Short mmCIF file of C-alpha atoms and ligand atoms in Angstrom, two decimals:
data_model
loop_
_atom_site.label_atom_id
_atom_site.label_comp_id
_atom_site.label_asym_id
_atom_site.label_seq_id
_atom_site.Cartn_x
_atom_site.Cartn_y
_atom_site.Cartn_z
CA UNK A 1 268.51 58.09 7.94
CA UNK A 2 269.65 60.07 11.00
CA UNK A 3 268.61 59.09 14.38
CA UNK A 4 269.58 62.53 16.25
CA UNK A 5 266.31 63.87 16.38
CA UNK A 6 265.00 66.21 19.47
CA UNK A 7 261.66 65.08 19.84
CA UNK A 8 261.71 61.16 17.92
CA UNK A 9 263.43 58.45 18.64
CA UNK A 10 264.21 55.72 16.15
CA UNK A 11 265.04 52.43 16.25
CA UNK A 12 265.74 50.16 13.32
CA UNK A 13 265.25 46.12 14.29
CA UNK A 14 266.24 44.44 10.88
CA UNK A 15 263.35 46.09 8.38
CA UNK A 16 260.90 47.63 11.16
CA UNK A 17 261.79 50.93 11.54
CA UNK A 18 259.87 52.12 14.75
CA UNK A 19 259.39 56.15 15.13
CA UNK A 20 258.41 57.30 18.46
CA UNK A 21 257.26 60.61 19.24
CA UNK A 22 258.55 62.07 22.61
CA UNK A 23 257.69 64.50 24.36
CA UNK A 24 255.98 62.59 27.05
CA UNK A 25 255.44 65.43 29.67
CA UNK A 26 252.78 67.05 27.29
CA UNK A 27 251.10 63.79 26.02
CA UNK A 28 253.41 64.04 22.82
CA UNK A 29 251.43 67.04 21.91
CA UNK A 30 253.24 68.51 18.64
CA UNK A 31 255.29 71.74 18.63
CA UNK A 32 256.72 72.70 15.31
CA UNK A 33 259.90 71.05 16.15
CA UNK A 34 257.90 67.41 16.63
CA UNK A 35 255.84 68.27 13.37
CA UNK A 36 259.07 69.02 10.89
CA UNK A 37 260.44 66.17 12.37
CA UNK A 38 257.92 63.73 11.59
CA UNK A 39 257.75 64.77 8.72
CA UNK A 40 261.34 64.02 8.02
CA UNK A 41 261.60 61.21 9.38
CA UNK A 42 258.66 59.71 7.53
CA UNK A 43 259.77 61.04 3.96
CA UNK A 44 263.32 59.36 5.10
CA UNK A 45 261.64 56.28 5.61
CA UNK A 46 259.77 55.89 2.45
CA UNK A 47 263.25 56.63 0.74
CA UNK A 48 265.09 54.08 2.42
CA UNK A 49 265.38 50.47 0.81
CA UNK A 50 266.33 48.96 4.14
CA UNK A 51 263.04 49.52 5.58
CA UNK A 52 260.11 47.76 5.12
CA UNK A 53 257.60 48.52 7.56
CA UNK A 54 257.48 51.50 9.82
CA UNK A 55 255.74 51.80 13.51
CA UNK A 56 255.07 55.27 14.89
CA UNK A 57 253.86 55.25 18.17
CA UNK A 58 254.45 57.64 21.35
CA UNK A 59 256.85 57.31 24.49
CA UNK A 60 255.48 57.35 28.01
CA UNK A 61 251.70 56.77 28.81
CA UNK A 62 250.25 58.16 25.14
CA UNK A 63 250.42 57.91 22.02
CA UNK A 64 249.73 61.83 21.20
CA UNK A 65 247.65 64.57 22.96
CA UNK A 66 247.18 66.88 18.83
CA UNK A 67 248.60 70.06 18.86
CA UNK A 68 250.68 71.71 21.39
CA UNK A 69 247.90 74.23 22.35
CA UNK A 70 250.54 76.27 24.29
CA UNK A 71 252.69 76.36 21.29
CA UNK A 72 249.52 77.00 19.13
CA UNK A 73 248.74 80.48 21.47
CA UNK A 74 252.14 81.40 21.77
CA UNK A 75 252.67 80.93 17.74
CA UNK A 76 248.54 83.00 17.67
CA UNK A 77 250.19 85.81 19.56
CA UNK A 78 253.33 85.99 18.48
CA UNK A 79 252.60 85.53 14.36
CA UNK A 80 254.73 82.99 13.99
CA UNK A 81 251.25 80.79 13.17
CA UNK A 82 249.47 82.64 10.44
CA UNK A 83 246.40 81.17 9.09
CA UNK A 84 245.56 77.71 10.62
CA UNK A 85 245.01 76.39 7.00
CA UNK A 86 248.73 77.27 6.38
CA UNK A 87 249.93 75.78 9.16
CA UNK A 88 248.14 72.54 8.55
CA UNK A 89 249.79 72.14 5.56
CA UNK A 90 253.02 70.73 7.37
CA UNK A 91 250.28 68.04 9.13
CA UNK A 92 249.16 67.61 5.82
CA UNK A 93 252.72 66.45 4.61
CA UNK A 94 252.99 63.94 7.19
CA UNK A 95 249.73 62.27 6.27
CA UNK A 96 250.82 62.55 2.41
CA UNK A 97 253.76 60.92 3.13
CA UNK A 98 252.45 58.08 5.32
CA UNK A 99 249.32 57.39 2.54
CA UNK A 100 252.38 57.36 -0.30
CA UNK A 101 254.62 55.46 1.15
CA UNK A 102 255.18 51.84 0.02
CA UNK A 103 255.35 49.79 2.80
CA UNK A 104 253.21 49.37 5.45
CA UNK A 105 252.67 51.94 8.55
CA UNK A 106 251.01 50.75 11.41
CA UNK A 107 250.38 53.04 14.61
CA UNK A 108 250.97 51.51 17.98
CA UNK A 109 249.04 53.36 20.24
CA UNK A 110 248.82 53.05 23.87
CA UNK A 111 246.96 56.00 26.27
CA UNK A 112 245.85 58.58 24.74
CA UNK A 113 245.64 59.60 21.32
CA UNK A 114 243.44 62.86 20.91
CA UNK A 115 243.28 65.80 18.07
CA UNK A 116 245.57 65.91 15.21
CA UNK A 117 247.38 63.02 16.99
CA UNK A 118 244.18 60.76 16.58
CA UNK A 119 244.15 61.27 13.05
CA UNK A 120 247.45 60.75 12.39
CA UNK A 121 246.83 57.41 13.47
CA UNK A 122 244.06 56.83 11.55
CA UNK A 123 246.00 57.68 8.57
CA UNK A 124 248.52 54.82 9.21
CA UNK A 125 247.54 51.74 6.76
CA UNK A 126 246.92 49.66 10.34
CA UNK A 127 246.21 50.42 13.86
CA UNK A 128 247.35 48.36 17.16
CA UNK A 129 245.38 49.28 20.14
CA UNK A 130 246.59 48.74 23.80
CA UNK A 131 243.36 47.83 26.04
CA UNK A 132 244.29 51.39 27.80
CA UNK A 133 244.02 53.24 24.58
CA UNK A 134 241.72 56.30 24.59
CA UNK A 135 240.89 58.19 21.00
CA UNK A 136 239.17 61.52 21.23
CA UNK A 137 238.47 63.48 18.28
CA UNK A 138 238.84 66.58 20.62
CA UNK A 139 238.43 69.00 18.15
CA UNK A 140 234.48 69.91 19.20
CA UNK A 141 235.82 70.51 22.38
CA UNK A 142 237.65 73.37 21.65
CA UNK A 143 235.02 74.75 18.37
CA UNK A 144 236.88 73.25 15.76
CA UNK A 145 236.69 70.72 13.04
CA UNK A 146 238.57 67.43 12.83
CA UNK A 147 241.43 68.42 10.96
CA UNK A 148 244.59 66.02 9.75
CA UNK A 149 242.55 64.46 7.18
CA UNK A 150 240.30 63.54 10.56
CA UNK A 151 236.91 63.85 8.42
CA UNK A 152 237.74 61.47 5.67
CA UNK A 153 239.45 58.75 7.48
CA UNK A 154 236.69 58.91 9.90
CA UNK A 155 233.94 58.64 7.66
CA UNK A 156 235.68 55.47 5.83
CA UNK A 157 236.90 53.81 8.80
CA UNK A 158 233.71 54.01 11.06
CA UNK A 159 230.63 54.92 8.52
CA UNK A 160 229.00 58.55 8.19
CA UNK A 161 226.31 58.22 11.29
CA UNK A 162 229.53 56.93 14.01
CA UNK A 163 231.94 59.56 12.28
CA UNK A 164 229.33 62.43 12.84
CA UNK A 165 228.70 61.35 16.65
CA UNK A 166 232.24 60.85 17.12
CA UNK A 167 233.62 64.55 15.80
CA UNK A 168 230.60 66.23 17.48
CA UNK A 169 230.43 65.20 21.24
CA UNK A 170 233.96 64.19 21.13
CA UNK A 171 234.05 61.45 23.82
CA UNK A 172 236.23 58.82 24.22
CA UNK A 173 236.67 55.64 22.77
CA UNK A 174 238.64 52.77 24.62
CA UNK A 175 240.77 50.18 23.19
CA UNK A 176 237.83 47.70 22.77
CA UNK A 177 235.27 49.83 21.77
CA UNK A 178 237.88 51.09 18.69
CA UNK A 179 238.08 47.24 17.85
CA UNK A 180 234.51 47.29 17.74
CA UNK A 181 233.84 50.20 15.46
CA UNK A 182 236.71 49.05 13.07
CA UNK A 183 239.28 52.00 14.06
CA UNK A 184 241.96 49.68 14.86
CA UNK A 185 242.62 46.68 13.84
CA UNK A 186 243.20 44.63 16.99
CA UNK A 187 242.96 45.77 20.83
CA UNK A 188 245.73 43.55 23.07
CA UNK A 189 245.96 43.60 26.94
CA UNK A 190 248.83 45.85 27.65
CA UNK A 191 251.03 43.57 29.16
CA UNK A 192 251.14 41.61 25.90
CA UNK A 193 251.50 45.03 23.72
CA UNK A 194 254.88 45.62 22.96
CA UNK A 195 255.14 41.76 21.74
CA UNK A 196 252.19 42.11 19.51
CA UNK A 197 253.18 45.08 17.79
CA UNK A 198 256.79 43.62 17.42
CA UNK A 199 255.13 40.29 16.22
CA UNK A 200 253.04 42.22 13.66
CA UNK A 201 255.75 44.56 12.56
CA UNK A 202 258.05 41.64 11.40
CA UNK A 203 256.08 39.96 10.03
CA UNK A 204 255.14 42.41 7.60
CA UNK A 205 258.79 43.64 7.32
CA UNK A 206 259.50 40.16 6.16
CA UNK A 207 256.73 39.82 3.44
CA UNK A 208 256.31 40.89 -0.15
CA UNK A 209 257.33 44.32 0.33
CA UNK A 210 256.85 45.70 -3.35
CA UNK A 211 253.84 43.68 -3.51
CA UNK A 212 252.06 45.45 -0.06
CA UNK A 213 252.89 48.98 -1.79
CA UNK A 214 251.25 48.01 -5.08
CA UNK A 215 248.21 46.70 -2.47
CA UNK A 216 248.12 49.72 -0.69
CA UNK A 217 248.00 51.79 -3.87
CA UNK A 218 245.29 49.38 -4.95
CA UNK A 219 243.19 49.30 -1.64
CA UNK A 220 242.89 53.40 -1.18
CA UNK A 221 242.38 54.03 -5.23
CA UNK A 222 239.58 51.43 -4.73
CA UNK A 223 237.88 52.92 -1.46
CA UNK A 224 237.16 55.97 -3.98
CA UNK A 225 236.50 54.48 -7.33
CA UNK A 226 233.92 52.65 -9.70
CA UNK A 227 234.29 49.19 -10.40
CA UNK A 228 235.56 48.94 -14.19
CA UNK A 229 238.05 51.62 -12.54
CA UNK A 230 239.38 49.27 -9.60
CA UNK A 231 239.99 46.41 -12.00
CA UNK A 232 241.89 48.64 -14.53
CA UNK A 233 243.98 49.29 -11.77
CA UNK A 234 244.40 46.18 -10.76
CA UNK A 235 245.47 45.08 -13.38
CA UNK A 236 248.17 47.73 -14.01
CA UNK A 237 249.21 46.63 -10.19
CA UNK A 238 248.90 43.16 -11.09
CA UNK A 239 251.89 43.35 -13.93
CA UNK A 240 254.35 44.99 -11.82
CA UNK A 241 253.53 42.50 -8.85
CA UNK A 242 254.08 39.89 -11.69
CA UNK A 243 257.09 40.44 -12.48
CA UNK A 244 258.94 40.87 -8.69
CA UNK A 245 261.54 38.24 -7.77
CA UNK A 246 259.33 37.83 -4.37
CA UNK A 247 256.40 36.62 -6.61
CA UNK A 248 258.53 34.59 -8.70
CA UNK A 249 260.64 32.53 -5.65
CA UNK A 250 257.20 32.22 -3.57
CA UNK A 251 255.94 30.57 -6.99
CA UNK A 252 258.91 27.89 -6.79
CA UNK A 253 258.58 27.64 -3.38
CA UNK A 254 254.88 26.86 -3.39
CA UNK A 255 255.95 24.05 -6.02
CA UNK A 256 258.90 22.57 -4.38
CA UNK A 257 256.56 22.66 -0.93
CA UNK A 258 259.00 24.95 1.19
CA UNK A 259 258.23 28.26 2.74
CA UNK A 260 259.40 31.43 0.46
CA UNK A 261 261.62 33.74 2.25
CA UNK A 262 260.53 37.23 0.84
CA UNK A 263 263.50 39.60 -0.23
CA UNK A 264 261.25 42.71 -0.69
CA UNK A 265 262.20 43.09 -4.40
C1 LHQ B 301 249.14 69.28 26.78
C2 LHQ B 301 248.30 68.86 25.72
C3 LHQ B 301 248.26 69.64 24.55
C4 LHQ B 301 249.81 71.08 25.54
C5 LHQ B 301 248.10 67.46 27.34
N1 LHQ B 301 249.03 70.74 24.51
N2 LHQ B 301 249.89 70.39 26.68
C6 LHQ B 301 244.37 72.46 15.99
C7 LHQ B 301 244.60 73.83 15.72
C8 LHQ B 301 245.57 74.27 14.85
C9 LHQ B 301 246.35 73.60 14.11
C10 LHQ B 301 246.60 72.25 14.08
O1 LHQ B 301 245.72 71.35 14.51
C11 LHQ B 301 244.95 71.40 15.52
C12 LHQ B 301 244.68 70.06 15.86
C13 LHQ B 301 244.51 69.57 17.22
O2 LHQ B 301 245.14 68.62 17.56
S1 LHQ B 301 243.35 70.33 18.17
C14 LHQ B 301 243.31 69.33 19.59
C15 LHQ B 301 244.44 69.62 20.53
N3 LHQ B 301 244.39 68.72 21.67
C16 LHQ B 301 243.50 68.82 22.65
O3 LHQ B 301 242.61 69.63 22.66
C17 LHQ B 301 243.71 67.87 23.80
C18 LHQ B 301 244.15 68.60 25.03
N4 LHQ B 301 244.44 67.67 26.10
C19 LHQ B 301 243.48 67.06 26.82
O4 LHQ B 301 242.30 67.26 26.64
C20 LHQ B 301 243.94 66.12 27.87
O5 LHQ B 301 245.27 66.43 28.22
C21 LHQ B 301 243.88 64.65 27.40
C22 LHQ B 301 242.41 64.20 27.28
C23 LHQ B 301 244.60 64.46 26.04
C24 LHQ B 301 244.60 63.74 28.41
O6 LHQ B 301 244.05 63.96 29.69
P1 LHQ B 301 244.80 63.39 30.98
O7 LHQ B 301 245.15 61.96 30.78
O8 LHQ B 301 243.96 63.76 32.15
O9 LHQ B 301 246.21 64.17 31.05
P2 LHQ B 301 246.48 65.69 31.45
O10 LHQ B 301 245.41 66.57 30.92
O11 LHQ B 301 246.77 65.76 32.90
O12 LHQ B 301 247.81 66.00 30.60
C25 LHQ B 301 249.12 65.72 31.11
C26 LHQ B 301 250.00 66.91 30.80
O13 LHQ B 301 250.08 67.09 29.38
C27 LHQ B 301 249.41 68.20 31.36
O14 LHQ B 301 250.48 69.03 31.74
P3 LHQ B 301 250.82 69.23 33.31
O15 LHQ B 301 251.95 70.20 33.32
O16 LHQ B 301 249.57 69.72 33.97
O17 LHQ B 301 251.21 67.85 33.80
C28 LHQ B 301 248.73 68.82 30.16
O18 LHQ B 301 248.61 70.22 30.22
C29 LHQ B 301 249.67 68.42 29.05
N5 LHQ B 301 248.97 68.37 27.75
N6 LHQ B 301 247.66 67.73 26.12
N7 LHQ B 301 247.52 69.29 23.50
#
């Protein structure tokens, strides 16, 4: 994939493929350029055999500040931004192609991470929190609704009662607190951040990669089905997963008592 991006930097270390948005003197708040970027970036990711799990996370002290709301008046004023719902659409793409992807995305988020940006993150399969991290649904602040998908991951993330408190008076949440609610997955001290997240990274990049896209596809068709439904699925998953040369050399690993070495076929 290219790497000459204006506002992302990427960095391939064997199968993590870490994306960082960076535009650090506005928070990373996104501009168009940031957004169509992302969004290529993360469609050339799912495409790409030699990557197996992807971090997106944000240069200098935040992870992402939403939209650029200087870009957003200029865009108002100038017509370049028509209706908000079209515009979301590109955000939209971006969250589409992190949900569809199969391999695991994990958000590394340190500082701030407010709006659009926020969400974003919480539409990553896992979040890493640094104990400076601050999410702020900061939409209420400025009379509007969580957008990004913002209302859906909330609600299945946090419950309906924390989702509602969190969109309306739009405070902050800290690093531990997030832990606490179950909107990231772990909160680290920050000086043992960056090793965490690489830590975490690998070791997903070197697991069962076809079998963590057939669990993702399993794990967010189940979050919105009935039962009978989740274990037709599952079994459909089930006989693909079955028949994947990892599944097959972990067997005869398990049985000649060494550790498999995954492949990600
Ligand atoms: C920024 C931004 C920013 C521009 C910091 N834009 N410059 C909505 C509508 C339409 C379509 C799509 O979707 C959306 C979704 C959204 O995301 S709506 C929500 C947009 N974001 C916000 O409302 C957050 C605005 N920012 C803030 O409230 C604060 O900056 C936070 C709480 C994020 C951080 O506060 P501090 O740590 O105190 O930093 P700061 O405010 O001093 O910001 C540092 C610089 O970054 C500053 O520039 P300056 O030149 O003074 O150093 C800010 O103006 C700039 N910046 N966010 N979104």
């Amino acid at each position: 994939m290219r790497t000459d991006f204006q506002h992302l930097l990427i960095q391939q270390d064997g199968g993590v493929l870490t994306i960082t948005m960076n535009r650090p003197e506005v928070l990373n708040a996104f501009n168009g350029t940031m957004l169509e970027e992302l969004i290529e970036a993360v469609e050339a990711a799912a495409q790409d055999g030699a990557v197996r799990c992807v971090v997106l996370t944000g240069a200098g002290r935040a992870f992402g500040s939403g939209q650029d709301l200087r870009s957003l008046a200029e865009g108002r004023s100038s017509g370049a931004i028509g209706t908000v719902s079209a515009h979301l659409q590109n955000y939209h793409r971006v969250v589409l192609a992190i949900r569809n992807m199969p391999k695991p995305v994990i958000a590394a988020v340190r500082g701030v991470a407010a709006g659009i940006s926020c969400n974003i993150a919480l539409a990553c399969d896992m979040r890493i929190a640094a104990d400076d991290a601050r999410f702020i649904e900061a939409f209420a602040r400025i009379g509007l609704v969580p957008d990004g998908g913002g209302g859906y991951f909330l609600t299945r993330l946090v419950g309906v009662g924390k989702a509602m408190e969190l969109a309306m008076l739009a405070d902050e949440v800290s690093g531990p607190q997030a832990e606490h609610l179950g909107l990231v997955n772990k909160c680290v001290p920050s000086a043992e951040f960056d090793a965490v997240v690489t830590a975490f990274a690998r070791r997903l990049a070197n697991g069962p990669t076809r079998a963590y896209g057939l669990i993702k596809q399993q794990i967010y068709a189940s979050a919105e089905s009935d039962l009978r439904s989740a274990l037709r699925l599952e079994g459909e998953l089930q006989d693909q997963a079955f028949e994947t040369e990892d599944h097959r050399n972990a067997v005869m690993a398990f049985l000649q008592k060494r550790k498999p070495e995954y492949k990600g076929r």
